[in-house]
Amino acid sequence: MRNAKTVLGIIHNRGRRGLPLEDVYRQLFNPELFLLAYGKISHNAGAMTPGITAETVDGMSLAKIGRIIDALRRETYRWLPVRRVYIEKKGSLKKRPLGLPTWSDKLLQEAMRLILEAYYEPQFSPASHGFRPSRGCHTALDEIYHCWVGTKWFVEGDIARCFDSLDHSVLLSILSEKIHDGRFLRLIGNLLQAGYLEDWRYNATLSGSPQGSVLSPILSNIYLDRQDHFVETALLPKYNRGDRRRPNPASVRMRERAKRLEKLGFQDEANQLRRQMKQVPSLDPMDPAYRRLRYIRYADDWLLGFSGPRCEAEAIKREVGAFLRDELKLELSETKTLITHAQSQAARFLGYDIQVLHNDQKRDRRGHRCLNGQIGLRVPSAVVRDKCKRYLRHGEPMHRTELVHDSVFSIVAQYQREYRGVAEYYRRAYNLHQLARLKWTMEQSLTRTLAHKLHMSVARVYRCFGATLQTDQGPRVGLEVRVERDAGMRPLIAQWGGITLARHKKAVLDDSIPLRICSLRSDLERRLLANTCELCGSQEDIEVHHVRALKDLQYKGRRPPPLWIQVMAARQRKTLVTCQACHADIHAGRPLRCTLPTILEDTGEPGAPKGCAVQNGESNPCRRQGKPGDMLPGQPSYRMAKA
């Protein structure tokens, strides 16, 4: 059986060469592919969230992979309906439906996603940035900033209920053009029609791909790649013409007249005329022989930048809408699909306001105008107001009651994370300084939260936790909390402040970086393949115990924490490879029948995991048959240390 890297590399090569994909269903019989999928999604936040059954990533085993593969071989695998929940939709009172599959369905979908991504990724348009490796919001914004100079009109596009409106027959026909394997296509078709449970009532899915499904992003990209292809092959050649604009006749006349006045000795009049000339465009903005159309898409949001008259921009909008309606069975949202004048208005895309800048007084060192026509990325004022609302009550900064029972360290770290996330996302905006208002509001809320928790005044909070923070931009005033630990361990530090609001506009686009098909085997995969219980050493019925977060390992009470908590906390891991019996004892709250008077300490050898709980020659009274003295395959020896 070939390893996953080889299989995905072959599939990727066929996609790059444009060859059809045949006999792909058999690749799902490869356990290596499922192990890779497990390593990729086991740490996701939704891995511990159940679907319509209680099954989650907890209890994952090689036997479960074997059962899925056996069902696929016999073609008896059946997708279970997803559990539908609703989440808040940003900027709307409506809620967004979210589908929660069972863990086995997630695992199989991830294996299928790896195959589809390896094959279709080299075929996708460079204008697509959503749900793709090494691409995202910032790569799309950087491309607009650097390549859309001189845009006159923005056509903002939004597809109404895109994920819920994908036509199954159209999607399967698109897939069948490149994938020549009926079994694989039937597996995808059955997934699309699996349905969902809402309030424990079954509902059929006649169209769409549920948001929350592992496979939905890649399927939507395959579906909307048809739109990318239409724009690039039909609209761009039609509306792009001319190498550059012709010189502006008014500017040329003024230049020639200034030269004549200078020759006649009227230097002051010539200089005044040249100053007037710098208020006139040097190139003809209405040149009928010059047009430029640019396109970019992120998921179901897309943006067109057009240099030309408005009537042609409206024609472009109608053509895109007609193609989506006739070919892809999708409808544009009339309220969100707008035509915006690039200089006097701003288009909203990916949370930024995008506008074309104009200032005749802005000059470079040569005295030339250097700003006109450049793209400006701006933090919308509404974003700053909305971000501040979370920390305000009746217009004044207030403490956050839900954080009062957390530790001081956690509160400061939480505020810093929230502010850093906003500041880093809008790092490319030229008005990033507007976030100073958000920083002040959050700082007032933070100090009042600490004052409420510690029963002290805000002034005393500043005296207790005020500090000078060392940053790359020099010392900055902020807050700092230190948690001292055992001797030889560095203290834990949480800081507030020290985040610069300096603009960062460096491009990150680099098409020379190849797609990474498959990474090295993760530590979790290696431990599962070792097939050894990390508590008792048994090699029978091995499973993986998962916890949602490391904070769940915090044990309260006078008694010492259970053995399995001690082992996971010492290793700082959210997983523990156990046998089935130990796993049942953990969930039942029963004391383990094996004892570990010692744990193993890392010797510092390369590749050695810390805190491995396998015994080495020590007595281990356990009811199960195993080899406690055996080390994990391929791992170095460890020395003993008192627990």
XYZ file of C-alpha atoms in Angstrom:
643
model
C 0.000 0.000 0.000
C 1.459 3.359 -1.060
C 1.848 6.030 1.577
C -0.403 9.083 1.514
C 2.317 11.431 0.283
C 2.935 9.339 -2.832
C -0.773 8.975 -3.622
C -1.553 12.667 -3.217
C 1.579 13.590 -5.189
C 0.432 11.502 -8.158
C -3.060 13.002 -7.970
C -1.620 16.518 -7.790
C 0.572 15.852 -10.821
C -2.421 14.687 -12.853
C -4.322 17.810 -11.866
C -1.420 20.037 -12.843
C -1.223 18.369 -16.259
C -4.998 18.541 -16.760
C -5.413 14.765 -16.961
C -8.640 13.138 -15.771
C -8.751 11.400 -12.401
C -9.622 7.726 -12.705
C -10.104 4.895 -10.232
C -9.901 7.344 -7.318
C -12.417 5.497 -5.122
C -9.843 2.771 -4.448
C -7.542 5.333 -2.836
C -10.021 5.545 0.048
C -9.011 1.997 0.995
C -5.613 3.342 2.118
C -5.365 3.616 5.959
C -2.458 6.039 5.556
C -4.840 8.575 4.021
C -7.202 8.343 6.994
C -4.305 8.679 9.442
C -3.258 11.867 7.652
C -6.843 13.135 7.771
C -7.030 12.320 11.485
C -3.840 14.259 12.185
C -5.214 17.308 10.361
C -8.652 17.607 11.977
C -8.140 16.054 15.426
C -7.180 19.421 16.935
C -10.069 21.369 15.384
C -12.493 23.023 17.777
C -15.378 20.989 16.346
C -13.684 17.607 16.744
C -15.197 17.229 20.222
C -18.639 18.476 19.096
C -21.079 15.603 18.466
C -23.450 15.346 15.541
C -26.715 13.433 15.766
C -24.886 10.710 17.707
C -22.543 10.953 20.693
C -19.509 9.990 18.585
C -16.610 12.465 18.658
C -12.865 12.281 18.112
C -12.566 10.864 21.632
C -12.030 7.114 21.293
C -10.388 7.273 17.883
C -8.595 4.049 16.935
C -7.097 2.147 14.034
C -10.022 -0.267 14.307
C -12.438 2.564 13.528
C -10.464 3.376 10.372
C -10.634 -0.294 9.433
C -14.421 -0.349 9.850
C -14.839 2.697 7.618
C -12.606 1.155 4.929
C -14.489 -2.175 5.078
C -17.780 -0.351 4.561
C -16.298 1.542 1.618
C -15.035 -1.686 0.039
C -18.524 -3.198 0.209
C -20.066 0.159 -0.804
C -22.283 0.011 2.267
C -21.082 3.221 3.916
C -24.043 5.489 4.660
C -23.740 9.157 5.529
C -25.701 10.189 8.591
C -27.782 13.398 8.550
C -26.044 16.388 10.077
C -27.300 18.139 13.175
C -28.366 21.641 12.239
C -27.748 24.570 14.583
C -27.908 28.306 13.972
C -25.196 30.885 14.648
C -25.276 34.665 14.583
C -24.803 36.217 11.140
C -22.582 39.271 11.161
C -24.369 42.468 10.190
C -27.795 40.872 10.122
C -30.576 39.846 12.453
C -30.850 36.557 10.583
C -28.955 33.480 11.710
C -26.696 31.290 9.621
C -27.444 27.531 9.502
C -24.538 25.282 10.445
C -24.390 21.516 9.938
C -22.557 19.306 12.457
C -21.601 15.872 11.053
C -20.646 12.852 13.121
C -16.945 12.132 13.647
C -16.742 9.190 11.213
C -18.321 11.337 8.501
C -15.856 14.149 9.256
C -12.934 11.757 8.966
C -14.080 10.359 5.619
C -14.847 13.833 4.305
C -11.349 15.012 5.234
C -9.815 12.066 3.348
C -11.923 12.974 0.313
C -11.023 16.641 0.705
C -7.308 15.800 0.603
C -7.825 14.039 -2.728
C -9.959 16.791 -4.249
C -7.640 19.560 -3.056
C -4.539 17.825 -4.422
C -6.212 17.423 -7.820
C -8.079 20.715 -8.251
C -5.715 23.140 -6.501
C -3.328 23.544 -9.495
C -6.359 24.086 -11.753
C -8.029 26.836 -9.728
C -7.839 30.427 -10.901
C -5.230 32.697 -9.272
C -8.110 35.151 -8.691
C -9.648 32.770 -6.124
C -8.414 33.232 -2.543
C -11.011 31.631 -0.270
C -10.507 28.231 1.407
C -7.187 27.615 -0.315
C -3.753 26.764 1.136
C -1.318 29.691 1.396
C -4.124 32.105 0.467
C -6.601 34.117 2.437
C -8.072 37.565 3.032
C -4.712 39.323 3.150
C -3.444 37.822 -0.120
C -6.638 39.018 -1.841
C -6.287 42.511 -0.357
C -2.607 42.687 -1.296
C -3.423 41.835 -4.897
C -6.033 44.607 -5.014
C -3.624 47.094 -3.455
C -0.737 46.393 -5.828
C -2.494 45.539 -9.107
C -5.699 47.605 -9.278
C -4.180 51.077 -9.740
C -6.365 53.442 -11.771
C -9.695 51.693 -11.155
C -12.762 53.905 -11.755
C -15.653 51.633 -10.738
C -16.047 48.791 -8.283
C -18.679 46.119 -8.896
C -19.312 44.416 -5.549
C -20.789 40.947 -5.944
C -22.490 38.712 -3.418
C -24.333 35.474 -4.179
C -27.563 35.084 -2.233
C -27.505 31.982 0.019
C -24.630 30.523 -1.977
C -23.863 27.417 0.104
C -27.565 26.583 0.438
C -28.240 27.053 -3.281
C -25.577 24.907 -4.950
C -27.382 22.755 -7.488
C -26.508 19.081 -6.963
C -26.881 18.101 -10.610
C -24.685 20.990 -11.767
C -22.028 20.178 -9.156
C -21.934 16.495 -10.054
C -21.742 17.309 -13.758
C -18.772 19.606 -13.102
C -17.057 16.885 -11.073
C -17.780 14.201 -13.690
C -15.907 16.183 -16.354
C -12.591 15.528 -14.599
C -13.316 12.599 -12.248
C -14.058 9.400 -14.165
C -15.076 7.191 -11.269
C -18.754 6.454 -10.717
C -18.301 5.111 -7.184
C -16.538 8.255 -5.993
C -19.184 10.480 -7.583
C -21.975 8.422 -5.997
C -20.296 8.818 -2.611
C -20.319 12.616 -3.036
C -23.904 12.552 -4.325
C -25.070 10.561 -1.322
C -23.330 13.033 0.983
C -25.145 15.968 -0.616
C -28.504 14.239 -0.125
C -27.916 12.941 3.406
C -30.280 15.534 4.902
C -30.245 17.166 8.311
C -31.989 16.963 11.672
C -33.506 20.115 13.128
C -35.303 19.755 16.465
C -34.869 16.000 15.872
C -36.965 16.118 12.717
C -35.465 14.859 9.475
C -35.315 17.258 6.519
C -34.118 16.378 3.040
C -31.420 18.449 1.319
C -32.570 19.089 -2.226
C -29.809 21.601 -2.927
C -26.761 23.113 -1.321
C -23.859 21.853 0.737
C -24.222 22.415 4.497
C -21.918 24.972 6.075
C -19.847 23.205 8.688
C -19.216 20.214 6.469
C -15.522 19.448 5.947
C -16.069 18.976 2.222
C -18.221 22.084 1.617
C -15.373 24.622 1.058
C -13.618 22.611 -1.652
C -16.933 21.724 -3.336
C -17.980 25.385 -3.393
C -14.624 26.350 -4.906
C -15.009 23.691 -7.606
C -18.531 24.987 -8.300
C -17.607 28.697 -8.396
C -14.469 28.048 -10.428
C -16.861 28.096 -13.379
C -17.571 31.739 -12.606
C -13.824 32.465 -12.432
C -13.343 30.751 -15.798
C -16.212 32.736 -17.366
C -14.841 36.076 -16.175
C -11.289 35.277 -17.292
C -12.162 33.839 -20.704
C -15.188 35.929 -21.680
C -15.239 39.247 -19.805
C -11.562 40.102 -19.387
C -10.672 39.735 -23.103
C -13.826 41.650 -24.039
C -13.286 44.638 -21.759
C -9.480 44.842 -21.651
C -7.943 46.837 -24.487
C -5.118 49.284 -25.012
C -1.639 49.284 -23.529
C -1.937 52.660 -21.832
C -4.067 55.788 -21.935
C -3.252 58.460 -24.474
C -1.900 61.815 -23.217
C -4.562 64.240 -22.063
C -4.991 66.919 -24.812
C -5.607 69.652 -22.211
C -2.399 68.778 -20.380
C -0.428 68.669 -23.634
C -1.705 72.111 -24.661
C -0.770 73.625 -21.311
C 2.704 72.091 -21.465
C 3.357 73.447 -24.978
C 2.106 76.898 -24.011
C 4.357 76.927 -20.936
C 7.355 76.107 -23.136
C 6.514 78.962 -25.495
C 6.130 81.438 -22.626
C 9.479 80.309 -21.210
C 11.195 80.908 -24.558
C 9.689 84.384 -24.778
C 11.046 85.198 -21.324
C 7.800 85.099 -19.355
C 9.135 82.769 -16.675
C 6.583 83.672 -13.987
C 3.644 83.037 -16.315
C 5.220 79.731 -17.415
C 5.675 78.580 -13.820
C 2.088 79.513 -12.957
C 0.850 77.551 -15.967
C 2.886 74.519 -14.908
C 1.344 74.687 -11.447
C -2.092 74.683 -13.058
C -1.042 71.764 -15.245
C -0.400 69.688 -12.122
C -4.103 69.952 -11.288
C -5.034 68.335 -14.628
C -4.681 64.591 -15.376
C -1.639 63.910 -17.518
C -3.416 60.993 -19.257
C -6.874 61.088 -20.801
C -9.308 59.500 -18.289
C -11.952 59.169 -21.035
C -9.722 57.494 -23.631
C -12.126 55.270 -25.636
C -9.274 52.993 -26.704
C -8.318 52.058 -23.143
C -10.232 49.741 -20.787
C -9.157 47.667 -17.793
C -11.177 45.018 -15.967
C -9.855 43.160 -12.920
C -11.459 40.391 -10.878
C -10.993 38.710 -7.518
C -13.087 36.267 -5.462
C -13.114 35.084 -1.875
C -15.651 32.259 -1.333
C -19.000 33.648 -2.525
C -17.908 37.322 -2.343
C -16.294 38.763 -5.448
C -15.137 42.165 -6.649
C -14.613 43.626 -10.107
C -12.515 46.727 -10.735
C -13.251 48.526 -14.017
C -11.627 51.488 -15.743
C -14.210 52.830 -18.183
C -17.701 54.352 -18.332
C -20.441 53.388 -15.878
C -22.713 52.036 -18.610
C -20.153 49.334 -19.378
C -19.792 48.534 -15.660
C -23.559 47.981 -15.505
C -23.335 45.722 -18.581
C -20.604 43.681 -16.856
C -22.810 43.252 -13.788
C -25.710 42.041 -15.951
C -23.501 39.547 -17.802
C -22.160 38.037 -14.582
C -25.681 37.824 -13.137
C -27.005 36.145 -16.289
C -24.205 33.569 -16.268
C -24.772 32.696 -12.621
C -28.516 32.382 -13.178
C -28.405 30.388 -16.423
C -25.327 28.203 -15.932
C -24.906 27.776 -12.173
C -28.528 28.252 -10.970
C -27.444 30.984 -8.553
C -28.838 34.471 -7.926
C -27.013 37.666 -7.055
C -28.112 39.507 -3.939
C -29.574 42.768 -5.215
C -28.952 44.606 -1.949
C -25.272 43.619 -1.805
C -24.320 43.697 -5.495
C -23.458 47.370 -6.003
C -21.651 49.588 -8.486
C -19.468 52.038 -6.583
C -17.526 55.034 -7.869
C -13.996 54.236 -6.789
C -12.851 57.797 -6.050
C -15.863 59.388 -4.343
C -17.175 56.252 -2.600
C -15.735 53.110 -1.017
C -16.442 49.448 -1.737
C -16.703 47.072 1.217
C -14.743 43.849 0.674
C -13.461 41.429 3.320
C -14.159 43.923 6.088
C -12.110 46.739 4.500
C -13.250 49.924 2.770
C -11.490 50.022 -0.609
C -11.155 53.364 -2.367
C -9.042 54.990 -5.065
C -7.024 57.888 -3.621
C -6.697 61.312 -5.221
C -4.596 64.231 -4.008
C -2.884 66.586 -6.453
C -0.823 68.115 -3.640
C 0.892 64.863 -2.677
C 4.264 64.862 -4.465
C 7.369 62.706 -4.447
C 10.937 63.975 -4.272
C 10.889 64.746 -8.004
C 7.806 66.919 -7.612
C 5.587 64.414 -9.448
C 2.128 63.458 -8.260
C 2.478 60.044 -6.606
C -0.884 59.289 -4.978
C -3.521 59.670 -7.651
C -5.042 56.386 -8.770
C -3.489 54.364 -5.943
C -5.677 51.938 -3.986
C -6.379 52.860 -0.370
C -7.374 50.225 2.187
C -9.252 51.701 5.126
C -10.667 50.538 8.449
C -14.420 51.242 8.262
C -15.620 53.524 11.038
C -18.550 51.145 11.596
C -16.081 48.359 12.433
C -14.466 50.424 15.183
C -17.881 51.279 16.638
C -19.041 47.653 16.539
C -15.835 46.392 18.163
C -16.173 48.967 20.953
C -19.786 48.001 21.738
C -18.667 44.802 23.434
C -16.844 46.811 26.103
C -19.404 49.596 26.548
C -22.536 49.958 28.611
C -24.683 53.052 28.068
C -21.791 54.528 26.094
C -19.208 54.124 28.882
C -16.475 51.457 29.255
C -17.563 48.855 31.789
C -16.183 45.707 33.358
C -17.043 42.328 31.825
C -18.931 40.287 34.361
C -18.318 36.972 32.581
C -14.545 37.308 33.140
C -14.577 38.283 36.819
C -14.151 34.696 38.036
C -11.106 34.077 35.798
C -7.578 34.649 37.027
C -5.891 38.019 36.539
C -3.436 36.379 34.157
C -6.277 34.975 32.014
C -8.175 38.270 31.920
C -5.170 40.274 30.706
C -4.241 37.602 28.160
C -7.832 37.487 26.865
C -7.998 41.254 26.255
C -4.602 41.211 24.562
C -5.633 38.385 22.236
C -8.835 40.148 21.225
C -7.109 43.452 20.511
C -4.175 41.832 18.704
C -6.558 39.949 16.404
C -8.261 43.164 15.249
C -5.015 45.138 14.928
C -3.251 42.434 12.913
C -6.173 41.928 10.541
C -6.362 45.642 9.685
C -2.576 46.065 9.532
C -2.771 47.069 5.838
C -5.151 50.005 6.403
C -3.743 53.507 5.983
C -5.991 54.792 8.808
C -4.977 52.099 11.280
C -4.585 54.825 13.898
C -8.398 54.800 14.223
C -7.990 51.661 16.345
C -6.544 53.856 19.095
C -10.146 54.486 20.111
C -10.715 50.746 20.432
C -7.486 50.367 22.433
C -8.531 53.076 24.895
C -12.000 51.546 25.303
C -10.607 48.064 25.877
C -7.989 49.321 28.341
C -10.641 51.106 30.381
C -12.777 47.962 30.368
C -9.782 45.801 31.320
C -8.729 47.938 34.281
C -12.324 48.154 35.525
C -12.687 44.381 35.224
C -9.524 43.875 37.289
C -10.646 46.514 39.801
C -14.033 44.799 40.165
C -12.385 41.411 40.640
C -9.720 42.540 43.121
C -11.939 45.059 44.966
C -9.626 47.978 44.382
C -9.648 51.267 42.506
C -8.609 51.635 38.859
C -5.699 53.837 39.925
C -4.411 51.077 42.162
C -4.696 48.580 39.278
C -2.324 50.785 37.290
C 0.047 51.001 40.254
C 0.031 47.220 40.766
C 0.273 46.056 37.166
C 1.694 49.034 35.268
C 4.937 48.236 33.469
C 7.243 49.382 30.687
C 7.053 46.855 27.862
C 10.014 46.288 25.574
C 8.884 46.099 21.935
C 10.499 46.224 18.502
C 9.469 49.891 18.317
C 11.068 50.726 21.664
C 9.694 50.852 25.221
C 5.915 51.215 25.609
C 3.734 51.738 28.673
C 1.252 48.958 29.432
C 0.134 46.359 31.947
C 1.936 43.152 32.855
C 1.059 40.136 35.006
C 3.685 37.561 36.018
C 2.965 34.096 37.389
C 6.006 32.625 39.066
C 6.610 28.899 38.689
C 8.910 26.268 40.130
C 12.650 26.788 40.241
C 14.263 26.475 36.852
C 11.080 27.406 34.948
C 10.499 30.810 33.418
C 7.480 32.741 34.741
C 4.296 33.021 32.721
C 3.792 36.579 31.450
C 0.598 38.226 30.198
C 0.812 41.765 28.829
C -1.592 44.436 27.711
C -0.315 46.949 25.180
C 2.875 47.111 23.179
C 1.059 46.432 19.876
C 2.047 48.990 17.275
C -0.500 50.707 15.043
C 2.070 51.270 12.305
C 0.848 50.333 8.858
C 2.261 47.246 7.142
C 1.693 47.148 3.387
C 4.279 44.627 2.237
C 2.886 42.116 -0.243
C 2.868 38.441 0.658
C 2.002 37.013 -2.751
C 4.550 34.454 -3.894
C 3.423 32.083 -6.615
C 6.799 30.313 -6.530
C 5.916 28.561 -3.256
C 4.763 25.038 -4.209
C 1.685 23.434 -2.706
C 2.650 21.230 0.222
C 0.820 18.013 -0.555
C 1.613 16.128 2.615
C 3.512 16.992 5.781
C 5.539 14.653 7.958
C 3.667 12.242 10.153
C 2.437 14.036 13.264
C 3.326 12.984 16.787
C -0.266 11.883 17.382
C -0.184 9.565 14.371
C 3.112 8.020 15.477
C 1.779 7.399 18.983
C -1.367 5.764 17.640
C 0.651 3.557 15.287
C 2.848 2.479 18.226
C -0.244 0.559 19.416
C 0.740 0.777 23.100
C -1.295 2.091 26.017
C 0.562 5.006 27.584
C -0.866 4.148 31.004
C -0.507 0.400 31.399
C 1.542 -0.697 28.401
C -1.158 -2.968 26.958
C -1.193 -3.470 23.190
C -4.814 -4.542 22.828
C -7.779 -2.408 21.707
C -5.860 0.868 21.575
C -7.860 4.126 21.503
C -7.052 7.829 21.873
C -8.535 9.827 24.718
C -9.138 13.489 23.835
C -9.987 16.507 25.957
C -11.357 19.726 24.515
C -8.733 22.022 26.072
C -5.793 21.864 28.469
C -7.756 23.915 30.992
C -10.077 20.895 31.350
C -7.168 19.133 33.061
C -7.253 21.553 35.983
C -8.254 19.416 38.934
C -9.988 20.921 41.954
C -10.027 19.236 45.327
C -7.756 18.200 48.151
C -7.063 14.751 46.813
C -4.331 14.371 44.207
C -5.628 14.367 40.631
C -6.180 11.048 38.858
C -3.196 9.427 37.236
C -4.328 10.119 33.665
C -4.682 13.847 34.423
C -1.178 13.917 35.914
C 0.248 12.290 32.787
C -1.567 14.601 30.314
C -0.763 17.729 32.340
C 2.919 16.765 32.578
C 3.071 16.258 28.815
C 0.946 19.352 28.037
C -1.059 17.377 25.493
C -4.774 17.110 24.887
C -4.466 13.457 23.849
C -3.571 10.246 25.607
C -3.218 6.883 23.856
C -4.877 4.253 26.042
C -6.265 0.753 25.831
C -10.022 0.315 25.789
C -10.186 -0.722 29.439
C -8.196 2.299 30.678
C -10.293 4.555 28.500
C -13.491 3.162 30.033
C -12.071 3.710 33.541
C -11.267 7.336 32.688
C -14.799 8.103 31.521
C -16.396 6.208 34.392
C -14.297 8.084 36.954
C -12.920 4.830 38.350
C -9.361 4.701 39.673
C -6.994 2.981 37.284
C -5.851 -0.429 38.398
C -2.335 0.317 37.261
C -0.047 2.535 39.337
C 2.772 4.720 38.156
C 5.103 5.636 41.004
C 7.331 7.401 38.534
C 7.023 9.205 35.276
C 9.661 9.477 32.644
C 11.654 12.606 32.170
C 12.880 13.821 28.793
C 16.585 13.147 28.324
C 16.938 15.922 25.770
C 17.502 13.511 22.902
C 16.173 14.731 19.549
C 12.614 13.698 18.811
C 11.879 12.439 22.308
C 8.386 13.342 23.563
C 8.188 14.766 27.082
C 6.479 13.006 29.929
C 5.956 9.627 28.280
C 4.118 7.467 30.818
C 5.361 4.060 29.706
C 7.083 2.142 32.497
C 10.652 0.986 32.104
C 11.318 -2.058 34.215
C 9.105 -0.967 37.126
C 6.430 -3.121 38.676
C 3.043 -2.348 37.213
C 0.183 -4.324 38.804
C -2.481 -4.231 36.128
C -5.301 -6.574 35.266
C -4.498 -6.402 31.558
C -1.871 -8.312 29.681
C 0.858 -6.106 28.301
C 4.547 -5.378 28.330
C 5.069 -2.429 30.614
C 8.810 -2.543 30.148
C 8.671 -2.196 26.369
C 9.529 1.192 24.876
C 7.579 2.665 21.999
C 9.036 1.612 18.635
C 11.667 3.966 17.316
C 11.918 6.058 20.505
C 15.086 6.620 22.573
C 15.483 5.592 26.172
C 14.411 7.793 29.088
C 15.720 8.187 32.590
C 13.490 7.904 35.641
C 12.405 10.886 37.702
C 10.286 11.019 40.814
C 6.729 12.125 40.155
